[in-house]
Structure formats: structure tokens, C-alpha cells
Coordinates of C-alpha atoms in Angstrom, one line a residue:
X2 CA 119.6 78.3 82.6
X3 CA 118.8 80.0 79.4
X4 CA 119.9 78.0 76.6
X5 CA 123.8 79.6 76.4
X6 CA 122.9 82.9 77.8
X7 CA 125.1 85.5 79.4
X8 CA 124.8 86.3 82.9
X9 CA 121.8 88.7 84.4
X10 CA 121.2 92.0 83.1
X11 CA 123.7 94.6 84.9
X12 CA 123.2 98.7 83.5
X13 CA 126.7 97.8 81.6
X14 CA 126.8 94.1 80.0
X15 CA 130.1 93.1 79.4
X16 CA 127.9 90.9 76.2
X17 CA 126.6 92.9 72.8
X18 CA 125.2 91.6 69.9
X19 CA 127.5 91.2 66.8
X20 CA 129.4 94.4 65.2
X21 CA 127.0 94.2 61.8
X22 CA 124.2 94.2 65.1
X23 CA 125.0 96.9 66.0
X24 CA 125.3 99.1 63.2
X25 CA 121.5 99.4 63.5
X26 CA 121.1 100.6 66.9
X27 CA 120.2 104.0 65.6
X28 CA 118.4 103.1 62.6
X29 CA 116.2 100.6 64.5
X30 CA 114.2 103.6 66.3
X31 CA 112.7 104.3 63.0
X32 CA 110.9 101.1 62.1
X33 CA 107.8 100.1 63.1
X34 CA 106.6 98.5 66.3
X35 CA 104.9 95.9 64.8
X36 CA 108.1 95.3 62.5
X37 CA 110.9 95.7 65.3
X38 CA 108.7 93.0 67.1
X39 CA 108.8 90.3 64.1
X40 CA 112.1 90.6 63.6
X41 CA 113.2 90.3 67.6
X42 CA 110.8 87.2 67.5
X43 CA 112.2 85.9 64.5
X44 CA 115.9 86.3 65.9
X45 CA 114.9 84.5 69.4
X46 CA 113.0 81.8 67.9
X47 CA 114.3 78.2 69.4
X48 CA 115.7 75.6 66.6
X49 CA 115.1 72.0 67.7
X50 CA 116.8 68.7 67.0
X51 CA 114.2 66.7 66.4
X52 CA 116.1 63.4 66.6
X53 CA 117.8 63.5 70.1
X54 CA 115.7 60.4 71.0
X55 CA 117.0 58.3 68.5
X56 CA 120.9 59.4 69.6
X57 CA 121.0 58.9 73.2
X58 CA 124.6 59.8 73.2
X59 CA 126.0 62.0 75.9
X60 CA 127.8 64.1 73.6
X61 CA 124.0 65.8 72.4
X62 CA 122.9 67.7 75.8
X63 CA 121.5 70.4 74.0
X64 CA 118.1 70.1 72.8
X65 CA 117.1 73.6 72.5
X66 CA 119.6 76.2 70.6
X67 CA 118.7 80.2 70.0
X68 CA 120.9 82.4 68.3
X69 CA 119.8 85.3 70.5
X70 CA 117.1 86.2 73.2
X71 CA 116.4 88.9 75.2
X72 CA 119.1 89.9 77.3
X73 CA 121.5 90.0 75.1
X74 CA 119.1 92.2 72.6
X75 CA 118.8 94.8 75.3
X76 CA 122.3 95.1 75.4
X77 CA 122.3 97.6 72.0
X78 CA 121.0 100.5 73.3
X79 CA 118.6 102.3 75.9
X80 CA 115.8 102.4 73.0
X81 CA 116.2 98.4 72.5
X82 CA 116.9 97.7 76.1
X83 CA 113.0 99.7 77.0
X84 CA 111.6 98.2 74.4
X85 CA 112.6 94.7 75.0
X86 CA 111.9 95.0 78.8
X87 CA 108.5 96.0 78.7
X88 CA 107.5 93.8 75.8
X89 CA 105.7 90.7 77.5
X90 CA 105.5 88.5 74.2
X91 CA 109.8 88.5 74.3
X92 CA 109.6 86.9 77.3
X93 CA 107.6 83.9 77.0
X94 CA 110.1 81.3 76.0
X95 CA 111.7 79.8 79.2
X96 CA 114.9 77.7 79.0
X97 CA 116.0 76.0 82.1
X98 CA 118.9 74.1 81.6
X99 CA 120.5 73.2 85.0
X100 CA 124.3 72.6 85.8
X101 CA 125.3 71.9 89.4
X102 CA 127.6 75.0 89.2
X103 CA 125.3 77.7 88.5
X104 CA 121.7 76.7 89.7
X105 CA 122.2 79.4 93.0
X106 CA 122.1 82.4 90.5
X107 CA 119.5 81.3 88.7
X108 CA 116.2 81.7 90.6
X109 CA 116.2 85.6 90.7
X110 CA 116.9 85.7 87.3
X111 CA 113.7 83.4 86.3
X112 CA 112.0 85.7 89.0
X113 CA 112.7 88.8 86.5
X114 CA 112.1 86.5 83.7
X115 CA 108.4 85.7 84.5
X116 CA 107.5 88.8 85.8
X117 CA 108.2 90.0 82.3
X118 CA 106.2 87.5 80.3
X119 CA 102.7 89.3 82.4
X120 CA 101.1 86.4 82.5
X121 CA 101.4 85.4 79.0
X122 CA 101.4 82.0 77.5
X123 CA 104.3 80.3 78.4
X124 CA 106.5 77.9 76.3
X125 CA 109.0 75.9 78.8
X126 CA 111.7 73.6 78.3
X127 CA 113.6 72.0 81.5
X128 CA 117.0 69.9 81.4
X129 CA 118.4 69.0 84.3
X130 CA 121.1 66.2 84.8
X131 CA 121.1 63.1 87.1
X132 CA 123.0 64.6 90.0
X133 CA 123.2 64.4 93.2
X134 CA 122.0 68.2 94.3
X135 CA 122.2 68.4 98.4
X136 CA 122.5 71.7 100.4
X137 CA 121.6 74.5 99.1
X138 CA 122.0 73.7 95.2
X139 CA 119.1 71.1 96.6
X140 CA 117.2 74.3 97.8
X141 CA 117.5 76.4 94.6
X142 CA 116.4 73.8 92.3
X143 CA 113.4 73.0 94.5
X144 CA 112.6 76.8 94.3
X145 CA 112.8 77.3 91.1
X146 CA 110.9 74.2 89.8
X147 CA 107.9 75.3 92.4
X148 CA 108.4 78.7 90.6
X149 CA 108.1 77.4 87.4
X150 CA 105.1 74.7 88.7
X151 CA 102.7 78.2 89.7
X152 CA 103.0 79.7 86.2
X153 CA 101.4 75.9 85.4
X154 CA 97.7 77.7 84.2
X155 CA 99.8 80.1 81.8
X156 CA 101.2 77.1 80.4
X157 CA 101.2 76.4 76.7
X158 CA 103.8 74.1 76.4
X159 CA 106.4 71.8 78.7
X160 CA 109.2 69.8 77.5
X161 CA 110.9 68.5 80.9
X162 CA 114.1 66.0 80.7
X163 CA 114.5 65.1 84.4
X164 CA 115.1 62.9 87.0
X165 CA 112.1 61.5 88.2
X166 CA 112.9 62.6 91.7
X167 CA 112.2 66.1 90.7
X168 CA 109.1 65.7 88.7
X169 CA 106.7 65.9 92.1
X170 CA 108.3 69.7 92.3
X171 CA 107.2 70.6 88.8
X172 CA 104.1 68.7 88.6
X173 CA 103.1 68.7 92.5
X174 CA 100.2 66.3 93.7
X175 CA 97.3 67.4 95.8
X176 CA 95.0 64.9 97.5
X177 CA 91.8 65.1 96.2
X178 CA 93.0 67.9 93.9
X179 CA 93.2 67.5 90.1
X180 CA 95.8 70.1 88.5
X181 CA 94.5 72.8 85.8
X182 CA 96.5 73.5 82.5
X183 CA 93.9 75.4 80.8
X184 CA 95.8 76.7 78.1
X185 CA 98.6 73.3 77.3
X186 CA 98.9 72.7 74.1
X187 CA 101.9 70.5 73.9
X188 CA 104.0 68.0 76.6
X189 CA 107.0 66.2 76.6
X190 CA 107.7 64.1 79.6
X191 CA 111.3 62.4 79.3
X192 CA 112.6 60.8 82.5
X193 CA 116.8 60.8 82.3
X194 CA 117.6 58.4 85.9
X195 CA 120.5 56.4 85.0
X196 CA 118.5 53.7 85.3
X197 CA 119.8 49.6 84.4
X198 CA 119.6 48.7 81.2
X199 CA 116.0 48.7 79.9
X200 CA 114.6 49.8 83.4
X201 CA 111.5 52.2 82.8
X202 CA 109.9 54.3 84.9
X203 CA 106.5 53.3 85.9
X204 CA 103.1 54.7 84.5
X205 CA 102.0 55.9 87.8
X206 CA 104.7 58.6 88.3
X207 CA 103.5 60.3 85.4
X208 CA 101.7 63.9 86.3
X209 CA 97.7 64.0 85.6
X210 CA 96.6 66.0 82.6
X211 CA 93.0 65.1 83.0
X212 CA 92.1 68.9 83.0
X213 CA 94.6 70.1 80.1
X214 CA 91.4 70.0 77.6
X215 CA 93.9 71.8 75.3
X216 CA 96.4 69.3 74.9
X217 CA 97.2 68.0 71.9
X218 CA 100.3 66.8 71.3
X219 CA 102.1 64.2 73.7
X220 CA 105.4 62.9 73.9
X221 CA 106.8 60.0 76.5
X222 CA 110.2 58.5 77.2
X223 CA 111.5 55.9 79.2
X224 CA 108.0 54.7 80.5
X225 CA 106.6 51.3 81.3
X226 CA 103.2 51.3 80.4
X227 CA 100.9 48.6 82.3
X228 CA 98.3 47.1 80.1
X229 CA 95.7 45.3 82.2
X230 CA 92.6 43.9 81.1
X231 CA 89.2 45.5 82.4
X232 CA 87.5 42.9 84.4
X233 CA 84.2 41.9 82.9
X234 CA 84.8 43.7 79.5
X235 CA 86.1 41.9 76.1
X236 CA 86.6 43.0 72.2
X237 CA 84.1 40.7 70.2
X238 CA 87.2 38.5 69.1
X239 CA 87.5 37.8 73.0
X240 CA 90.5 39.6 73.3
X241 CA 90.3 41.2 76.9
X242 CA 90.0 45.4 76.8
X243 CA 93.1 47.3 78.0
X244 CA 93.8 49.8 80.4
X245 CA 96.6 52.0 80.6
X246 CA 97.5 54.8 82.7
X247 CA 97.4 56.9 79.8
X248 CA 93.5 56.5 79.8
X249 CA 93.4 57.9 83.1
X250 CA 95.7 61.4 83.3
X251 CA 96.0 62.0 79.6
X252 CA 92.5 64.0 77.7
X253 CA 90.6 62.3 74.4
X254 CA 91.8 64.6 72.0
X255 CA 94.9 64.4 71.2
X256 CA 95.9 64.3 68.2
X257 CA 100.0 63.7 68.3
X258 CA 101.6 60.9 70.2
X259 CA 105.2 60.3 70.7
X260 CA 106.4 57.1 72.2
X261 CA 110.1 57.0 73.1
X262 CA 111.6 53.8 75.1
X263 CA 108.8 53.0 76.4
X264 CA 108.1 49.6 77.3
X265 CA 104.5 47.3 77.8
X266 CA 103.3 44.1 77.9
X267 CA 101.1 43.9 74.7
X268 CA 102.1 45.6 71.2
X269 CA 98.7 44.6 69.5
X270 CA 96.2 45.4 72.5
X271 CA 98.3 48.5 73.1
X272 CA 97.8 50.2 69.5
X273 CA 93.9 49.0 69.9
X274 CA 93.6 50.8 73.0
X275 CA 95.5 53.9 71.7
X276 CA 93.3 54.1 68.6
X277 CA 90.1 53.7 70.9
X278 CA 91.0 56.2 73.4
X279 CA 92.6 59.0 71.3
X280 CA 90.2 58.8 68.5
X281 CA 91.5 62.1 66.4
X282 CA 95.0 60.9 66.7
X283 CA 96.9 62.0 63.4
X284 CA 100.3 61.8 63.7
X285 CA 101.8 58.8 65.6
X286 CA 105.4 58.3 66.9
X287 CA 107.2 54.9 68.4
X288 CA 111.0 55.0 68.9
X289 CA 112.7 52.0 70.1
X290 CA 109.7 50.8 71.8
X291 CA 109.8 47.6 73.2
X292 CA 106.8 45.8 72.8
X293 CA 105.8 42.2 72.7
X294 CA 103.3 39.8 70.3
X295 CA 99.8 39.4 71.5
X296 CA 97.1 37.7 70.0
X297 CA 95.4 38.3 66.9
X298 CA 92.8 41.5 67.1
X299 CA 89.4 42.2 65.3
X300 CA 90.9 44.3 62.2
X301 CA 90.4 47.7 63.2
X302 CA 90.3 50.6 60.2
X303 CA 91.8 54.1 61.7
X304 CA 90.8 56.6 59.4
X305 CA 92.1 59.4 61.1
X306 CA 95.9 58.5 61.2
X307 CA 98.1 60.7 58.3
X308 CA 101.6 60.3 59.6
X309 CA 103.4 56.8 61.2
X310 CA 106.9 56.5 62.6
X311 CA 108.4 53.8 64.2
X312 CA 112.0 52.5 64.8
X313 CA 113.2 49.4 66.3
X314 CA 116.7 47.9 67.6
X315 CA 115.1 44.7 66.3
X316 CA 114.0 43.2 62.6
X317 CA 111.8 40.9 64.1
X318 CA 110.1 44.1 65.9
X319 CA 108.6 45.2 63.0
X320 CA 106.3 42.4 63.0
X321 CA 104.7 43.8 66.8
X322 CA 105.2 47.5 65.3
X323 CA 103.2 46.9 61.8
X324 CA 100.3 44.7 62.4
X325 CA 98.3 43.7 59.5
X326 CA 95.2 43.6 61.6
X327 CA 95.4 47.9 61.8
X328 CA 94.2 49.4 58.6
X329 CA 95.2 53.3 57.8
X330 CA 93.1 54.2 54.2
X331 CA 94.2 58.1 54.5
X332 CA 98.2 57.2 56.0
X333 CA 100.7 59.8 54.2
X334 CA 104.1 59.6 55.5
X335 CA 106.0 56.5 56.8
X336 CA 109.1 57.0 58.4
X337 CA 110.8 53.2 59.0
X338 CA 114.2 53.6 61.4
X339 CA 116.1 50.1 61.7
X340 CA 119.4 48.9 63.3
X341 CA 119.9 46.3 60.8
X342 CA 119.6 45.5 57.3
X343 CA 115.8 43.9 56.3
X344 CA 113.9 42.7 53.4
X345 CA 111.8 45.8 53.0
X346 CA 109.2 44.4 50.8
X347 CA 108.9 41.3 54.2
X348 CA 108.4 43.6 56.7
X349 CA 106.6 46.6 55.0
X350 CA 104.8 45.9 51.9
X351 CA 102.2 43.6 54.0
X352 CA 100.6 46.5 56.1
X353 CA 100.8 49.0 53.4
X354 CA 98.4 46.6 50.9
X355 CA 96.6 45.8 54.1
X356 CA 95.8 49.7 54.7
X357 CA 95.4 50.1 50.7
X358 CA 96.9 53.7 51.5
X359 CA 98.7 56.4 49.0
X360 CA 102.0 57.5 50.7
X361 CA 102.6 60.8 49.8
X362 CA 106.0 60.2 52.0
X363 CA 108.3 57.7 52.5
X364 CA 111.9 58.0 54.8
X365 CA 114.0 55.3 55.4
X366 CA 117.0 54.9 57.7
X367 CA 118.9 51.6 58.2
X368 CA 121.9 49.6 56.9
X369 CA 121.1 49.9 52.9
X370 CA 122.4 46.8 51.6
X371 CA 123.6 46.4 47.9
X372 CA 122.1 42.7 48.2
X373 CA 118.2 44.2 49.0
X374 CA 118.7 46.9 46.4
X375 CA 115.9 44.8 44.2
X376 CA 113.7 44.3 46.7
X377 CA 114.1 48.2 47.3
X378 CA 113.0 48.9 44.2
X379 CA 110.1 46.1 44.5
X380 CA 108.5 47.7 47.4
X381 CA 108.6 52.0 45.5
X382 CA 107.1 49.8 42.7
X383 CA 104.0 49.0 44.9
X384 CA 101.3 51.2 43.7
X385 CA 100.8 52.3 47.4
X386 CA 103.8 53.9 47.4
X387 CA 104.4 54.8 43.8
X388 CA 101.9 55.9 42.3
X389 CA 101.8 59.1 44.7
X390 CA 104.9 59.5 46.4
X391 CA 106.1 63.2 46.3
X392 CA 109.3 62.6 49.1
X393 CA 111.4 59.8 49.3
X394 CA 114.2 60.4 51.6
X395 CA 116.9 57.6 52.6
X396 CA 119.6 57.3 54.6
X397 CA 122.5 54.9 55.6
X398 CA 122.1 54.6 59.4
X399 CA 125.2 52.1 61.1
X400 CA 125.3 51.7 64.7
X401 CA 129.0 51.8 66.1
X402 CA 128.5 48.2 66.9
X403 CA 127.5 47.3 63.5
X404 CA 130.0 49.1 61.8
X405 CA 131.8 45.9 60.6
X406 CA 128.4 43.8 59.8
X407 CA 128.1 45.0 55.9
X408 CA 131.0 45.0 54.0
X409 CA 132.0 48.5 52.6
X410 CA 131.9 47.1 48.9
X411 CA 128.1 45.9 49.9
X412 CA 127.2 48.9 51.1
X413 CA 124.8 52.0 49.6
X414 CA 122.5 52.2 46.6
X415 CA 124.1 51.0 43.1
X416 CA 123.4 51.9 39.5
X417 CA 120.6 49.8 39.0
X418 CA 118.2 51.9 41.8
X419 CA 118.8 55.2 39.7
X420 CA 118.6 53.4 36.3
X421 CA 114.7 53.0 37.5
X422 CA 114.4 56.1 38.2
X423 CA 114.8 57.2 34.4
X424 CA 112.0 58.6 33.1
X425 CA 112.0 56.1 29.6
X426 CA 112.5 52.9 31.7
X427 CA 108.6 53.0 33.1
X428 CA 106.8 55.8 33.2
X429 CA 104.6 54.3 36.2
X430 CA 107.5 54.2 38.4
X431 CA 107.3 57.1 41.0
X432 CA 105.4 59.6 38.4
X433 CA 104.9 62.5 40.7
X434 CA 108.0 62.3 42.8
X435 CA 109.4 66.1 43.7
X436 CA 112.2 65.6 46.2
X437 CA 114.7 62.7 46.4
X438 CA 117.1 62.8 49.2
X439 CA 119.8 60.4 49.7
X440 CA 122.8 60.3 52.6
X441 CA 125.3 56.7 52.4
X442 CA 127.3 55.0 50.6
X443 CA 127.2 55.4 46.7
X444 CA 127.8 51.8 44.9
X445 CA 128.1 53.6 41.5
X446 CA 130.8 53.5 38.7
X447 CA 130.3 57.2 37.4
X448 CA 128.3 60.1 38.2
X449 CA 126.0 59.0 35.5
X450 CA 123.6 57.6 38.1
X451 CA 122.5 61.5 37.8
X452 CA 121.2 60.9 34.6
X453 CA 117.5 60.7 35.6
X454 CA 117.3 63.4 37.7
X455 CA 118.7 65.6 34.8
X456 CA 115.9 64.3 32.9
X457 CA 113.1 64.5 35.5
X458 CA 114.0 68.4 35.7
X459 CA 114.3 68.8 31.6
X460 CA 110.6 67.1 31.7
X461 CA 109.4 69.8 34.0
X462 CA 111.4 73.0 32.2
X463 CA 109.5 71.3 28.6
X464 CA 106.2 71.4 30.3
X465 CA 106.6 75.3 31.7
X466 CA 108.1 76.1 28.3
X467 CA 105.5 75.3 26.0
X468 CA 103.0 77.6 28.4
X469 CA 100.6 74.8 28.9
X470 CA 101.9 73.3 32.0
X471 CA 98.8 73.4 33.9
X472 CA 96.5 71.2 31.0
X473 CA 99.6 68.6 30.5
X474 CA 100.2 68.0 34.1
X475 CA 96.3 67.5 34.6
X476 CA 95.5 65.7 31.1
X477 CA 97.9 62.9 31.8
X478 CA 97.3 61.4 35.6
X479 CA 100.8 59.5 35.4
X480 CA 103.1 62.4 34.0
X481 CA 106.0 63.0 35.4
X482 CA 105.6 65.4 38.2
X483 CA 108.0 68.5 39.1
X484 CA 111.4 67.3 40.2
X485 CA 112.1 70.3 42.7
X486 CA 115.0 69.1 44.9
X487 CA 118.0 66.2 45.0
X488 CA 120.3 66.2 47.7
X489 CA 123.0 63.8 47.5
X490 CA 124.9 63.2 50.8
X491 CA 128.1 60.8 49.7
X492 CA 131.8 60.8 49.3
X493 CA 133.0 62.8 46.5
X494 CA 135.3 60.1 44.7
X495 CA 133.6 58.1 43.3
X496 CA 135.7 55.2 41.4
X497 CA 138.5 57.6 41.2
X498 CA 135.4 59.9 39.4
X499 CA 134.9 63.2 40.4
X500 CA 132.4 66.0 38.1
X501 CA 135.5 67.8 37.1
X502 CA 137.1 64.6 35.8
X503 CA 134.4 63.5 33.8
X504 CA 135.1 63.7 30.1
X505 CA 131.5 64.8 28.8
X506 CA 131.2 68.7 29.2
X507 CA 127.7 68.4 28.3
X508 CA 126.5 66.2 30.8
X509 CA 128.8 68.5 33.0
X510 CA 127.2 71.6 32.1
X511 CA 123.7 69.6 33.4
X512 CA 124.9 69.4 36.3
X513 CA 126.1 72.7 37.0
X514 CA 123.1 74.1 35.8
X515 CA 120.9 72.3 38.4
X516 CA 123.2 73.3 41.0
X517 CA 122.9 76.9 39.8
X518 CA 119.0 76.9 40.3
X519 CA 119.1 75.2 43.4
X520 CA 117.6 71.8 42.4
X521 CA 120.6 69.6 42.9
X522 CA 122.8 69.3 46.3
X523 CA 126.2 67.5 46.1
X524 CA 128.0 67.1 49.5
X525 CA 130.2 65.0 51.2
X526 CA 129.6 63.5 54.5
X527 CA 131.3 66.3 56.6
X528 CA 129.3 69.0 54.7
X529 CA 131.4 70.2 52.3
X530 CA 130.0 70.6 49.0
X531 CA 131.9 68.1 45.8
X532 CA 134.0 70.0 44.2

């Protein structure tokens, strides 16, 4: 139930912590209270893969991952086991993650659990698998969501990935009674039925957040969200007004929106609804959404948006994902996921002049093709994107079932994209950039292509060495900005090439050196680092 944690608590747990762990058992006594409770939350904290959606592969159950939490910490000693036991704030991360096998110990257990937390502000994440539960398995689970479902006012945040069958036990409906989640922050509704191919579940099973006035941050999967036009209303371009579910069990003010398979009727009329109901919206997420043309829209100017992420199983999709009639002035970061290879320039460059924006951030993962490699650099030479671009992050992303579409000699970034990138060969070409990041193929003949980043970082050391950086870097608008971090993800050999082989120790001795301070990272695709 709790993400990989031992059974319950017994006065002799056959679990401890590590042996360096528990060297400190003693020691511990002496610190602090307010220390000892920074470091236990800073050992229990819950790492996230923020990508699972885009992986819907079996193999990647967990979600959720914590090197410890607090059973096992009160395994040490009698001084960490009272401390951790009567210290609510340990307590308030719930992971129930359900297997078919276990789910009959597990109610006392999240009994003990909450009764801990005192009523404090919960944080709860739920994964439960498609499967048949009957008898008493059937019983437990119901128990334990309707558990979990009374704690809903000390809320704070719910991440559920379950069938919907079991939603109505978590998220119970009372006629004529709207729910209360005074204190949620943050939702994540993700429905896992083995469903048919494409088959979403519908808008009206989701639960009503109506009176969660302190929800900000939404995310959806696997929903089919019904557009229907208001009867009587109209946009002054006669395009009719759309309703959503959404607008009815989800507040004004949120402010983060994740879309994940979810499926509608009307790409244009959809984003013009979003952007007229949740006004402050900021950061905005659509993964493998499947949405449709509709007609052209009254041009609608969205101030408010910084961040934009979309991915599509389609090339053509980009054309319902990016219209040109939705201008962002203040957007930041663009994150573009594709299944195939695209003209980037076709599908992007359009709605980034449109919006007249500055990206500050740009991260793109497709097939990289060694035949778009100039239209590549075309589009990071648009002054939206170059002139203030501090990330640029790309990476070669090949689906199983397009493994054989690019050839392997066609693949990756060639010589020419980093030859660009040198500081001499236009000095209005990505000026301020400070972290490069690149995973794929390398098309290269040498590991000369690092030439400009060996530069980039010499221009910074030149500016901190004279003792005037601050006045250079302001006096000149287009100067080359602080290189601060490369990371190279790629096959070692290169051309039968590797850094030890190449014959200029000079240019060797560059590249060490950034390694040394932690500006350059050279691995190959399983991790190791190039030798």
C-alpha cells in the first residue's frame, strides 16, 4: 500500500535502515528538533516521474518512489521510533498502491496511518489495477477508499489512477449535496479501465470540485470531454459558445491544466472555452490529445499563459494543437513531443510569430532527422526563440513501431547544427543560452562538434576574469550569456573516435577541464559516462 514499504509496525521489525543509518542512532538524540525533523522530511520526500503519461507501458507501475518513510525510520531506536510516532507532519503523505494479494492487511494499517497525521493536510496518491476484486478483497478496498474519502476536507492533494468503478467510493455523490475540499490544492484524476482502443471515459463520471476554491492545479486522463454549444449564445465571429463539464465541477482559478488522452469534438472552441473559463491559467498541458479542426475563431490574446506542452501521435495534429488564431505575448517554455519526424519551422514557427513571444525555453522530442537539420536551425534563428532562449533541451524520441522509419545514417544532429552554435559564426544566434541538453543520435565525424561549447564557457571565464562581468554582460544586450551546463546523451564511438583517441591534447585537456567543473556531461545511452 505504501510505496515498497515493509509490513506493519511490530515492537521487533525484522526491517532497519541501512548500517551507515544506523551508526547515528545514538548521535541523533543530540540534534535539534527542528533539525531531526528536516532531515526525516527530506529522507521521506516522494520522487515522481513526471512522464508516465507519455509511456503507457506496463512495465512503469510505479509512479510514486521514496527512499524511506516512517515505519521503517522508527525502526532505529526507541528515541526515533517516539519521535516519529507522535510527529503528525511525518505522516501526511499517503501511498495506496493496491495489489489483489495484499489489500486485506491493509486497512488497519491506513487506520494507524491517519490517526497519526491529526488531522493534518493530507497529500494522497491511489493506484489500483483493473481487477476483478470480489469477496472480501471487494470489501477491504471499498473500506479503505470510504476511509480515505472522510479525510476528503484535510485534503491537500489527490492523484488517483483507478478504475472508474471505484471512483464513486473515493469521490462519493450525495443528492442534493455538493462535496467540500476546503484545503485541495492539486488533483489528478486518471481513469486506467482496459478500455478499446481510444475509448474514454465520459465527462459526467468525473467527481465535482465546485467547492475546492483552493484548487489550482488539474490534471485529466482518458476523458471524453463533450463540447456543446449554449443555446441562444454566440462569439461575435458566430462561432457558437462551448460547454464543457469542466465548467461545471471544476473552480475559476486554476492556474495549471494537464490534459492526458483526452478526447473532444472541437480543438479550437475547446482552447477558447479553456482560456475563458480559467482565466489565470499559467501553465498548460496536452498529451496525446485527440482533438479535431473547427472553424476559424475571433483571435483571442491570453496574456496570462507562461508555459505550453503539447504532444501528438499525429503531424497533422499540430495544426488543431497550435492555432494561429490564440496569441500568448508573455509564453516562456514550449515543450513540442512528436511521434514522427516534421518540418519544425511548418508546424511551429507560425504560432510563435503569431504570439510575437520570447521563449526563455524550448524542449523538443521527436525523430530528429539529419534531412530537417536546416530547418532546425531556421526555426532557433527566429528572434522569438533566439534572441532569449536560456534552455534548449532535445531529444531523439522513436516509437518501437517506427524504429525502422529513419535510417540509422539519417538519424541525430550533424556538424553543421553545432558549427552554428560557435560563438564567431553569428553572434545573434542564441546569445544568452546557458544550458544545452541533447539525448540521440550524433551524426558527427569528430568530437570537434564540442568546439563551441568550449568557447561559450572560455567567453564566460574572460568576462569573470577581467572583474567587470556585471557592466559587460549589461553594456552589450546580445553578448554571449553564461554557458552553465551541456549534457550530451550519445554513443561513445563516434566514427571509430573516442576523447582518448583524439590526437590534439589541447583540445583534450578542454574537455576534461569542463568535465572537472561540472559544466560538461558525456554519457552513453545506458548511463555510463564516455570514457
Amino acid at each position: 500500500m505504501m510505496a515498497d514499504e515493509p509490513p506493519p509496525y511490530s515492537p521487533d521489525p525484522p526491517y532497519s535502515l541501512a548500517s551507515e543509518a544506523v551508526t547515528i542512532r545514538c548521535s541523533i538524540s543530540g540534534l535539534s528538533v527542528e533539525i531531526i525533523e528536516q532531515i526525516i522530511i527530506h529522507a521521506c520526500v516522494v520522487s515522481e516521474d513526471g512522464d508516465y503519461e507519455l509511456d503507457p507501458s506496463p512495465s512503469r507501475s510505479k509512479r510514486w518512489f521514496r527512499r524511506c518513510h516512517p515505519l521503517t525510520l522508527g525502526g532505529v531506536c526507541k528515541f526515533w521510533r517516539d519521535y516519529m510516532w507522535s510527529t503528525s507532519v511525518f505522516w501526511t503523505t499517503i501511498i495506496f498502491r493496491v495489489h489483489p494479494d495484499s489489500v486485506h492487511h491493509r486497512q488497519e494499517l491506513l487506520e494507524d496511518w491517519l490517526a497519526r497525521a491529526k488531522g493534518q493536510p493530507l497529500s494522497i496518491m491511489v493506484d489500483c489495477p483493473d481487477f476483478n476484486f470480489t469477496g472480501n478483497r471487494r470489501i477491504y478496498l471499498t473500506l479503505s477508499l470510504a476511509l480515505l474519502a472522510h479525510q476528503a476536507p484535510q485534503w491537500r492533494r489527490i492523484e488517483v489512477h483507478l478504475p472508474l468503478c471505484w471512483y464513486e467510493h473515493l469521490f462519493p455523490k450525495t443528492q442534493g449535496t455538493v462535496p467540500s475540499y476546503p484545503l485541495l490544492q492539486q488533483a489528478s484524476l486518471n481513469f486506467t479501465n482496459e478500455m478499446a482502443d481510444g475509448e474514454r471515459v465520459l465527462d459526467s463520471s468525473l467527481p465535482d470540485f465546485t467547492r475546492a476554491n483552493s484548487l489550482q492545479k488539474l490534471a485529466l486522463s482518458r476523458v471524453h470531454l463533450r463540447a456543446q454549444p449554449i443555446i441562444g449564445a454566440s462569439a461575435s465571429d458566430h462561432t457558437p459558445v462551448t460547454c464543457t463539464t469542466l465548467q461545471n465541477v471544476f473552480p475559476k482559478k486554476l492556474t495549471s491544466l494537464i490534459l492526458c488522452n483526452v478526447d473532444t469534438t472541437t480543438s479550437t472552441n475547446l482552447l477558447q472555452f479553456l482560456f475563458k473559463r480559467f482565466t489565470k491559467l499559467v501553465h498548460l498541458t496536452m498529451l496525446n490529445c485527440q482533438m479535431h479542426p473547427a472553424p476559424p475563431v475571433q483571435r483571442k490574446i491570453c496574456s496570462n499563459l507562461r508555459a505550453l506542452t503539447i504532444s501528438v501521435t499525429e503531424v497533422a495534429g499540430l495544426h488543431n494543437l497550435i492555432p494561429t488564431k490564440f496569441i500568448f505575448p508573455n509564453l516562456k517554455a514550449l515543450t513540442v513531443y512528436g511521434r514522427e519526424k516534421f518540418l519544425y519551422s511548418r508546424y511551429i514557427l507560425p504560432f510563435l510569430e503569431n504570439s510575437d513571444c520570447r521563449l526563455e525555453k524550448f524542449e523538443l522530442k521527436c525523430p530528429i532527422a539529419m534531412e530537417y537539420e536546416y530547418d532546425l536551425i531556421q526555426l532557433l534563428s527566429n528572434d522569438t526563440i533566439s534572441s532569449a532562449l536560456k534552455e534548449l533541451c532535445i531529444e531523439d524520441m522513436v516509437c518501437e513501431d517506427q524504429q525502422n522509419s529513419i535510417h540509422p545514417e539519417e538519424k541525430g544532429l550533424g556538424s553543421t547544427f553545432f558549427e552554428v552554435l560557435h560563438p564567431d559564426s553569428d553572434p545573434d544566434y542564441l546569445p544568452k543560452l546557458e544550458l544545452f541538453a541533447y539525448a540521440g543520435p550524433l551524426a558527427v565525424a569528430s568530437i570537434e562538434f564540442l568546439e563551441p561549447f568550449i568557447l561559450r564557457s572560455q567567453i564566460r571565464d574572460k568576462l569573470q576574469s577581467t572583474g567587470d562581468f556585471q557592466k559587460s554582460t549589461s553594456s552589450t544586450e546580445n553578448q554571449t550569456s553564461i554557458l552553465r551546463k551541456v549534457d550530451i546523451r550519445a554513443e561513445q564511438y563516434i566514427s571509430d573516435c573516442t576523447i582518448s583517441e583524439y590526437p590534439d591534447p589541447q583540445y583534450i585537456w578542454e574537455v576534461f577541464n569542463m568535465i572537472d567543473q561540472g559544466i560538461l556531461s558525456l554519457k552513453n545511452n545506458d548511463g555510463s559516462h564516455w570514457e
